[in-house]
């Protein structure tokens, strides 16, 4: 590669059209003949518009595109074998001469094909040192004598000049502007002009010339029928390759959009909790962990664009949007891509295509299968939470979540082999193996209390022995390294244990006054009173009110929900709430409803989902229903609780997935 790229300056003569297609055709001929040539087509004409990149482009074209983007002065697009560029602004303080000089010197191109207006032709050509040549696009018979005089003058100055006289067909022109060989007479003419205007460098070889020479030397040995069959086979192969390449390119485009959407959603999931932390530290300084809503969305957008670029999509092709962006914290992202599909940049029928991918951050169900019913026939009577399909007392579940998260950080995946077992289940185990060394007799096993977990795999025993106590678990028996019981709450098989479960899995009843800092002073006493009266978490009620109305007693939703707790009129009437706009009464009705839902579903996730979408929707799937509004509602409240340190189960489990 030389320090100063060869320059081919192209301009139209008179009213001739097709100068950019002619320049591109010559550029393609250079790339086809000179191995790995880096060719930049720079349009310096007034009113020149940037082109869009194609999905499939050569590494050399993408290298030049990246160089233009880093330089900042040019808007570039890799198309097939070429990189097309235009100035980013119609006015250049340093003039087109300086811009052309920088392009030749700084971008690493071996050949710069500059397209200019006729008035700039001599200025640009005379101002550029080094290897130069010129191409004039003219119509047959137009200004022939003037071009002849110009050619003689150029030849005297050692500058090769050629004229492209014949018209360029629309198909050949589109192919050339896509960065691929135009074919036919246009391709042959471009090849001849390229050889005359861009002589092979010391390091380059004109491969086509060498190939043609060998074919001529062997012409006497080649049978016409054999050549005809070979041409037919090649033609069929090219057609099949083009069809397959277009389909493959469409799939790659969709995959790139999918990956961009997932990357944005992951950014949103990872940053979600930072939206709710205090904006100011106790010392009065800004909290660096806090993210504004605009920063939250900007980081997600940047993640999408970076993923798109790493998967061969130019950032300019990617449109990132956030459905529901009017909400406090959007949890959905839409990535749309509009591009030209082709094989090595070659357009195919229906080449203009658009794909889209939508990803969402959703709340994971508290466990596969949701929440179990009330325990029966054992030492524990109350609702059961479920983890990995195994039931347990609700206060055990969040403790296990914290322990499992810590184990994952250490590279260990804990597996629950057994949780709560009723006396009837224990009886069946005993009947199958009546050996007290391996199975406790019915009525004696602590598994009936809902506090015991049998954990694996065997590779986790050492980690459990060293760390389980940090999360409230103790190894019950020295000879059972897999059996751990939860002893940080009420004793196993106790009345207090059953009461703990009846308060739901939100980590405790509501009498406590440790409300989050975001609760306005005027609402703190009503929330604490309602939480104590109905035995639910005050922090849960506060986070719910924040998500429902932002503590606005006069809020009215488009759907007709009213007041600080956003009761629908029928629900308000069912709970004896005569005036939804009276805050204290609305908060008390909210606490009563949440207490019923927690007792019914056994986890805050499902209770919140039922509050938003209705109990029937939750019972139908045993999960947080896949409604965008409900998913966002539950996620927002759990994040608020986590930011306030009032979520015993650790951070909300948020999943990233593609959605229809």
Coordinates of C-alpha atoms in Angstrom, one line a residue, residues 56-536:
X56 CA -22.7 -8.5 2.3
X57 CA -19.6 -6.4 1.5
X58 CA -16.0 -7.3 1.1
X59 CA -13.6 -6.9 4.0
X60 CA -11.7 -4.3 2.1
X61 CA -14.8 -2.2 1.6
X62 CA -15.7 -2.5 5.3
X63 CA -12.2 -1.5 6.3
X64 CA -12.5 1.7 4.3
X65 CA -16.0 2.3 5.7
X66 CA -14.6 2.1 9.2
X67 CA -11.7 4.5 8.3
X68 CA -14.2 7.1 7.0
X69 CA -16.3 6.8 10.1
X70 CA -13.3 7.2 12.4
X71 CA -12.1 10.2 10.4
X72 CA -15.5 11.9 10.8
X73 CA -15.5 14.0 7.6
X74 CA -17.1 11.4 5.3
X75 CA -20.3 9.5 5.4
X76 CA -19.4 6.1 4.0
X77 CA -21.2 2.9 3.0
X78 CA -19.6 -0.5 2.1
X79 CA -21.4 -1.9 -0.9
X80 CA -20.1 -5.1 -2.5
X81 CA -16.4 -4.6 -3.4
X82 CA -16.4 -0.8 -3.1
X83 CA -16.7 1.8 -0.4
X84 CA -18.9 4.8 -1.4
X85 CA -18.5 8.1 0.5
X86 CA -19.7 11.7 0.4
X87 CA -18.8 14.6 2.6
X88 CA -20.9 14.8 5.8
X89 CA -21.7 18.5 5.1
X90 CA -22.5 20.4 1.9
X91 CA -20.0 23.1 2.9
X92 CA -16.4 22.3 3.7
X93 CA -14.4 25.0 5.5
X94 CA -11.2 23.6 4.0
X95 CA -12.6 23.1 0.5
X96 CA -13.1 20.0 -1.6
X97 CA -9.4 20.0 -2.6
X98 CA -8.3 19.6 1.0
X99 CA -10.9 16.9 1.6
X100 CA -9.7 14.9 -1.5
X101 CA -6.1 15.2 -0.3
X102 CA -7.0 13.9 3.1
X103 CA -8.9 11.0 1.6
X104 CA -5.9 10.0 -0.5
X105 CA -3.5 10.3 2.3
X106 CA -5.3 9.2 5.5
X107 CA -7.8 6.5 4.7
X108 CA -5.6 3.7 3.5
X109 CA -7.2 3.4 0.1
X110 CA -5.1 2.2 -2.8
X111 CA -7.3 3.9 -5.4
X112 CA -9.6 6.9 -4.8
X113 CA -12.1 7.4 -7.6
X114 CA -13.3 11.0 -7.2
X115 CA -16.5 12.1 -9.0
X116 CA -16.8 15.9 -9.4
X117 CA -18.7 18.6 -11.1
X118 CA -17.2 19.8 -14.4
X119 CA -16.4 23.2 -12.9
X120 CA -14.1 21.5 -10.3
X121 CA -12.4 19.1 -12.6
X122 CA -9.3 21.1 -13.5
X123 CA -8.8 22.6 -10.0
X124 CA -8.9 19.2 -8.4
X125 CA -6.7 17.5 -11.0
X126 CA -4.1 20.2 -11.0
X127 CA -4.0 20.4 -7.2
X128 CA -3.3 16.7 -6.7
X129 CA 0.2 15.4 -6.9
X130 CA 1.3 11.8 -7.6
X131 CA -0.4 9.2 -9.7
X132 CA -3.4 10.7 -11.4
X133 CA -5.7 9.9 -14.3
X134 CA -9.0 11.2 -15.6
X135 CA -12.3 9.8 -17.0
X136 CA -14.9 11.8 -18.8
X137 CA -18.4 10.6 -19.3
X138 CA -19.9 12.0 -22.5
X139 CA -22.6 11.2 -25.0
X140 CA -21.7 10.1 -28.5
X141 CA -20.9 13.0 -30.8
X142 CA -21.1 15.6 -28.0
X143 CA -18.1 18.0 -27.7
X144 CA -15.8 15.4 -29.3
X145 CA -13.3 18.0 -30.5
X146 CA -13.0 19.6 -27.1
X147 CA -12.4 16.3 -25.4
X148 CA -9.7 15.4 -28.0
X149 CA -7.9 18.7 -27.2
X150 CA -8.2 17.9 -23.5
X151 CA -6.8 14.5 -24.0
X152 CA -3.8 15.9 -25.9
X153 CA -3.2 18.4 -23.1
X154 CA -3.5 15.6 -20.4
X155 CA -1.1 13.4 -22.3
X156 CA 1.5 16.1 -22.5
X157 CA 1.3 16.4 -18.8
X158 CA 1.6 12.7 -18.2
X159 CA -2.0 12.3 -17.0
X160 CA -3.9 9.4 -18.7
X161 CA -7.4 10.4 -19.8
X162 CA -10.2 8.3 -21.3
X163 CA -13.8 9.0 -22.4
X164 CA -16.7 6.8 -21.7
X165 CA -19.1 7.4 -24.6
X166 CA -21.6 4.6 -24.7
X167 CA -24.7 4.8 -22.5
X168 CA -24.8 2.6 -19.4
X169 CA -27.9 0.4 -19.1
X170 CA -30.1 0.6 -16.0
X171 CA -29.3 -2.9 -14.9
X172 CA -25.6 -2.6 -15.4
X173 CA -25.6 0.8 -13.7
X174 CA -27.5 -0.6 -10.6
X175 CA -25.1 -3.5 -10.4
X176 CA -22.1 -1.2 -10.6
X177 CA -23.5 1.1 -7.9
X178 CA -24.0 -2.0 -5.7
X179 CA -20.3 -2.7 -5.9
X180 CA -20.4 -5.7 -8.2
X181 CA -19.4 -6.4 -11.8
X182 CA -21.9 -4.9 -14.2
X183 CA -21.4 -7.6 -16.8
X184 CA -21.9 -7.5 -20.6
X185 CA -20.5 -4.6 -22.7
X186 CA -20.4 -2.3 -19.7
X187 CA -18.2 -4.7 -17.8
X188 CA -15.8 -5.2 -20.7
X189 CA -15.5 -1.5 -21.3
X190 CA -14.9 -0.8 -17.6
X191 CA -12.2 -3.5 -17.6
X192 CA -10.4 -1.8 -20.5
X193 CA -10.6 1.6 -19.0
X194 CA -9.4 0.4 -15.6
X195 CA -6.3 -1.1 -17.2
X196 CA -5.5 2.1 -19.0
X197 CA -6.3 4.5 -16.1
X198 CA -5.1 2.5 -13.1
X199 CA -1.9 0.7 -14.1
X200 CA -1.0 -2.3 -12.0
X201 CA 1.1 -1.4 -9.0
X202 CA 4.4 -3.1 -8.3
X203 CA 2.6 -5.3 -5.8
X204 CA -0.6 -5.9 -7.8
X205 CA -1.2 -8.3 -10.6
X206 CA -3.8 -8.1 -13.3
X207 CA -5.2 -11.5 -12.7
X208 CA -7.7 -11.3 -15.5
X209 CA -5.0 -10.5 -18.1
X210 CA -3.0 -13.4 -17.0
X211 CA -6.0 -15.7 -17.2
X212 CA -6.9 -14.5 -20.6
X213 CA -3.4 -15.1 -21.9
X214 CA -3.5 -18.7 -20.7
X215 CA -6.9 -19.2 -22.3
X216 CA -5.6 -17.9 -25.6
X217 CA -2.6 -20.2 -25.5
X218 CA -4.8 -23.2 -24.8
X219 CA -7.5 -22.2 -27.2
X220 CA -6.5 -24.9 -29.7
X221 CA -6.9 -27.6 -27.1
X222 CA -10.4 -26.6 -25.9
X223 CA -13.4 -28.2 -27.5
X224 CA -16.3 -25.7 -28.0
X225 CA -18.8 -28.2 -26.6
X226 CA -16.8 -28.6 -23.4
X227 CA -16.6 -24.8 -23.0
X228 CA -20.3 -24.5 -23.6
X229 CA -21.1 -27.1 -20.9
X230 CA -18.7 -25.4 -18.6
X231 CA -20.3 -22.0 -19.1
X232 CA -23.8 -23.5 -18.6
X233 CA -22.7 -25.2 -15.3
X234 CA -21.1 -22.0 -14.1
X235 CA -24.3 -20.0 -15.0
X236 CA -26.5 -22.5 -13.1
X237 CA -24.2 -22.4 -10.1
X238 CA -24.2 -18.7 -10.0
X239 CA -28.0 -18.6 -10.1
X240 CA -28.3 -21.1 -7.3
X241 CA -25.6 -19.3 -5.3
X242 CA -27.4 -16.0 -5.7
X243 CA -30.7 -17.5 -4.6
X244 CA -29.1 -19.3 -1.6
X245 CA -27.0 -16.2 -0.8
X246 CA -30.1 -14.0 -0.7
X247 CA -31.9 -16.4 1.6
X248 CA -28.8 -16.7 3.8
X249 CA -28.4 -12.9 3.8
X250 CA -32.0 -12.4 4.9
X251 CA -31.4 -14.9 7.7
X252 CA -28.2 -13.2 8.8
X253 CA -30.0 -9.8 8.7
X254 CA -32.8 -11.2 11.0
X255 CA -30.2 -12.8 13.3
X256 CA -28.3 -9.5 13.6
X257 CA -31.5 -7.7 14.5
X258 CA -32.4 -10.3 17.1
X259 CA -28.9 -10.0 18.7
X260 CA -29.2 -6.2 18.7
X261 CA -32.6 -6.4 20.4
X262 CA -31.4 -8.9 23.0
X263 CA -28.3 -6.8 23.8
X264 CA -30.5 -3.8 24.4
X265 CA -32.8 -5.7 26.6
X266 CA -29.9 -7.1 28.6
X267 CA -28.7 -3.6 29.2
X268 CA -32.1 -2.6 30.4
X269 CA -32.3 -5.6 32.7
X270 CA -28.8 -5.0 34.2
X271 CA -29.5 -1.2 34.6
X272 CA -33.1 -1.5 35.8
X273 CA -32.4 -1.3 39.5
X274 CA -30.3 1.8 39.1
X275 CA -33.3 3.8 38.1
X276 CA -34.7 3.5 41.6
X277 CA -31.7 4.2 43.9
X278 CA -31.5 7.4 45.8
X279 CA -30.2 10.3 43.6
X280 CA -28.2 11.7 46.5
X281 CA -25.8 10.0 48.9
X282 CA -26.1 10.7 52.7
X283 CA -23.2 13.1 52.4
X284 CA -25.2 15.2 49.9
X285 CA -23.1 14.2 46.8
X286 CA -24.7 12.8 43.7
X287 CA -25.1 9.0 43.8
X288 CA -22.9 7.5 41.0
X289 CA -25.1 4.4 41.0
X290 CA -28.2 6.4 40.0
X291 CA -29.2 6.3 36.3
X292 CA -31.6 8.8 34.9
X293 CA -34.3 7.5 32.6
X294 CA -32.6 9.1 29.5
X295 CA -29.3 7.5 30.4
X296 CA -31.0 4.2 30.9
X297 CA -32.4 4.3 27.4
X298 CA -29.2 5.7 25.9
X299 CA -27.2 2.8 27.3
X300 CA -29.7 0.3 25.9
X301 CA -29.6 2.0 22.5
X302 CA -25.8 2.0 22.4
X303 CA -25.8 -1.7 23.3
X304 CA -28.1 -2.4 20.4
X305 CA -26.0 -0.4 17.9
X306 CA -22.8 -2.0 19.1
X307 CA -24.2 -5.5 18.7
X308 CA -25.5 -4.6 15.2
X309 CA -22.1 -3.3 14.2
X310 CA -20.4 -6.4 15.5
X311 CA -22.7 -8.5 13.4
X312 CA -22.0 -6.6 10.1
X313 CA -24.8 -4.1 10.3
X314 CA -23.9 -0.4 9.8
X315 CA -25.3 1.7 12.7
X316 CA -27.1 3.8 10.2
X317 CA -29.3 0.9 9.1
X318 CA -30.5 0.2 12.7
X319 CA -33.6 2.0 14.1
X320 CA -33.9 1.4 17.9
X321 CA -37.2 2.2 19.6
X322 CA -38.7 1.6 23.0
X323 CA -42.4 0.8 23.0
X324 CA -44.1 2.2 26.1
X325 CA -41.3 4.8 26.5
X326 CA -43.8 7.0 28.3
X327 CA -43.7 4.7 31.3
X328 CA -41.4 5.3 34.2
X329 CA -39.0 2.6 33.0
X330 CA -39.6 1.0 29.6
X331 CA -38.9 -2.8 29.5
X332 CA -39.3 -3.4 25.8
X333 CA -37.1 -2.6 22.8
X334 CA -37.8 -2.8 19.1
X335 CA -34.9 -3.0 16.6
X336 CA -35.9 -2.4 12.9
X337 CA -33.4 -2.8 10.0
X338 CA -34.0 -1.6 6.5
X339 CA -31.3 -2.7 4.1
X340 CA -30.4 -4.1 0.7
X341 CA -30.0 -7.8 0.4
X342 CA -27.5 -9.3 -2.0
X343 CA -24.7 -11.7 -2.7
X344 CA -21.4 -9.8 -2.5
X345 CA -23.6 -6.7 -2.7
X346 CA -25.5 -7.9 -5.8
X347 CA -29.1 -6.9 -5.6
X348 CA -31.7 -9.7 -6.1
X349 CA -35.4 -9.3 -6.9
X350 CA -37.0 -7.7 -3.9
X351 CA -33.6 -6.6 -2.7
X352 CA -35.0 -3.9 -0.5
X353 CA -36.0 -5.7 2.7
X354 CA -36.9 -4.8 6.2
X355 CA -36.7 -7.0 9.3
X356 CA -37.6 -6.3 12.9
X357 CA -36.9 -7.9 16.3
X358 CA -38.6 -7.2 19.6
X359 CA -37.1 -8.2 23.0
X360 CA -38.5 -7.7 26.4
X361 CA -37.4 -7.9 30.0
X362 CA -40.0 -10.1 31.8
X363 CA -40.4 -11.3 35.3
X364 CA -39.4 -14.9 35.8
X365 CA -42.1 -17.0 37.6
X366 CA -41.2 -17.5 41.2
X367 CA -40.6 -21.1 40.3
X368 CA -41.6 -23.6 37.6
X369 CA -45.2 -24.3 38.0
X370 CA -45.8 -21.2 40.0
X371 CA -47.0 -21.4 43.6
X372 CA -48.3 -24.6 45.2
X373 CA -51.5 -24.7 47.2
X374 CA -51.8 -24.8 51.0
X375 CA -49.8 -27.6 52.6
X376 CA -51.9 -30.5 53.9
X377 CA -51.1 -33.5 56.1
X378 CA -47.9 -32.5 57.8
X379 CA -46.3 -30.4 60.5
X380 CA -46.8 -27.2 58.5
X381 CA -50.2 -25.6 57.5
X382 CA -49.9 -22.7 55.2
X383 CA -49.2 -21.7 51.6
X384 CA -46.1 -23.1 49.9
X385 CA -43.6 -21.4 47.6
X386 CA -42.0 -23.4 44.9
X387 CA -38.4 -23.5 43.6
X388 CA -37.2 -25.8 40.9
X389 CA -40.6 -27.6 41.2
X390 CA -40.1 -28.4 44.9
X391 CA -42.4 -26.8 47.6
X392 CA -41.2 -25.2 50.8
X393 CA -42.3 -22.7 53.4
X394 CA -42.5 -19.2 51.8
X395 CA -39.8 -17.7 54.0
X396 CA -37.4 -20.4 53.0
X397 CA -37.7 -19.7 49.3
X398 CA -36.1 -16.2 49.3
X399 CA -33.3 -17.5 51.5
X400 CA -32.6 -20.2 49.0
X401 CA -32.7 -17.7 46.2
X402 CA -29.9 -15.7 47.9
X403 CA -27.9 -18.8 48.5
X404 CA -28.3 -20.1 45.0
X405 CA -27.3 -16.7 43.6
X406 CA -24.1 -16.8 45.7
X407 CA -23.4 -20.3 44.6
X408 CA -23.7 -19.3 40.9
X409 CA -21.2 -16.6 41.4
X410 CA -18.8 -19.3 42.7
X411 CA -19.5 -21.4 39.6
X412 CA -21.9 -23.9 41.4
X413 CA -25.5 -24.6 40.4
X414 CA -27.5 -25.8 43.3
X415 CA -30.2 -28.4 42.6
X416 CA -33.1 -29.1 45.0
X417 CA -33.7 -32.9 45.2
X418 CA -36.5 -32.6 47.8
X419 CA -38.4 -30.0 49.8
X420 CA -41.7 -30.2 51.7
X421 CA -43.2 -33.7 52.0
X422 CA -46.5 -34.4 53.6
X423 CA -47.0 -37.3 56.0
X424 CA -48.7 -39.3 53.2
X425 CA -45.7 -38.8 50.9
X426 CA -43.3 -39.8 53.7
X427 CA -45.4 -42.9 54.3
X428 CA -45.0 -44.0 50.7
X429 CA -41.2 -43.5 50.9
X430 CA -41.1 -45.5 54.1
X431 CA -43.2 -48.3 52.6
X432 CA -40.7 -48.5 49.7
X433 CA -37.6 -48.5 52.0
X434 CA -38.4 -49.1 55.7
X435 CA -34.9 -48.4 56.9
X436 CA -34.5 -45.5 59.4
X437 CA -30.9 -45.1 58.4
X438 CA -32.1 -43.8 55.0
X439 CA -35.8 -42.8 55.4
X440 CA -37.3 -41.2 58.5
X441 CA -40.4 -42.9 59.8
X442 CA -43.7 -41.0 59.0
X443 CA -44.4 -38.2 61.4
X444 CA -40.8 -37.7 62.3
X445 CA -39.2 -36.2 59.2
X446 CA -38.5 -32.4 59.3
X447 CA -39.4 -32.3 55.6
X448 CA -43.0 -32.2 56.8
X449 CA -42.2 -28.7 58.3
X450 CA -41.4 -27.1 54.9
X451 CA -38.0 -25.9 56.2
X452 CA -35.8 -28.7 54.9
X453 CA -34.1 -29.0 51.5
X454 CA -32.0 -31.9 50.1
X455 CA -29.5 -30.2 47.9
X456 CA -27.0 -31.3 45.3
X457 CA -24.9 -32.0 43.3
X458 CA -22.1 -33.7 45.3
X459 CA -19.6 -31.2 44.0
X460 CA -21.6 -28.5 46.0
X461 CA -21.3 -30.2 49.4
X462 CA -18.0 -28.4 50.3
X463 CA -19.3 -25.0 49.3
X464 CA -22.6 -25.6 51.3
X465 CA -20.6 -26.7 54.4
X466 CA -18.6 -23.4 54.2
X467 CA -21.4 -21.0 53.2
X468 CA -24.9 -22.2 53.9
X469 CA -25.0 -20.7 57.4
X470 CA -24.6 -17.2 55.9
X471 CA -28.1 -17.6 54.4
X472 CA -29.8 -19.1 57.5
X473 CA -29.3 -22.8 56.6
X474 CA -27.7 -25.5 58.8
X475 CA -26.6 -29.0 58.0
X476 CA -29.0 -31.1 60.0
X477 CA -27.1 -34.4 60.2
X478 CA -23.4 -34.9 59.9
X479 CA -23.9 -38.1 57.8
X480 CA -26.2 -36.3 55.3
X481 CA -24.1 -33.6 53.5
X482 CA -27.1 -32.9 51.3
X483 CA -29.7 -32.1 54.0
X484 CA -30.0 -28.5 55.0
X485 CA -32.7 -26.9 57.2
X486 CA -33.6 -23.2 57.5
X487 CA -33.3 -22.1 61.1
X488 CA -33.2 -18.3 60.6
X489 CA -37.0 -18.1 60.9
X490 CA -39.6 -19.6 63.1
X491 CA -38.8 -23.1 64.4
X492 CA -39.8 -26.1 62.1
X493 CA -43.3 -27.4 62.6
X494 CA -44.4 -24.6 64.9
X495 CA -47.5 -22.4 65.0
X496 CA -45.2 -19.4 64.4
X497 CA -43.9 -21.1 61.3
X498 CA -47.4 -21.5 59.9
X499 CA -48.2 -17.9 60.7
X500 CA -45.0 -16.8 58.8
X501 CA -46.2 -18.6 55.8
X502 CA -49.7 -17.2 56.0
X503 CA -48.2 -13.7 55.6
X504 CA -47.0 -14.6 52.1
X505 CA -43.6 -14.8 50.6
X506 CA -42.9 -11.1 50.7
X507 CA -40.7 -11.6 53.7
X508 CA -42.9 -10.6 56.5
X509 CA -46.0 -8.9 57.7
X510 CA -46.5 -5.4 57.5
X511 CA -46.3 -3.9 60.9
X512 CA -42.8 -2.6 60.5
X513 CA -42.4 1.1 60.0
X514 CA -39.2 0.9 57.8
X515 CA -40.8 2.5 54.7
X516 CA -38.7 3.4 51.7
X517 CA -37.4 7.0 51.4
X518 CA -39.5 7.7 48.3
X519 CA -42.8 7.6 50.4
X520 CA -44.1 11.2 50.9
X521 CA -44.5 12.1 54.6
X522 CA -48.3 12.6 54.4
X523 CA -48.8 9.0 53.3
X524 CA -46.4 7.2 55.7
X525 CA -48.8 6.8 58.6
X526 CA -51.8 5.5 56.5
X527 CA -49.5 2.9 54.9
X528 CA -48.1 1.7 58.2
X529 CA -51.6 1.5 59.7
X530 CA -53.1 -0.4 56.8
X531 CA -50.1 -2.8 56.7
X532 CA -50.4 -3.6 60.4
X533 CA -54.2 -4.0 60.2
X534 CA -54.1 -6.5 57.3
X535 CA -50.6 -8.1 58.0
X536 CA -48.9 -7.3 54.8

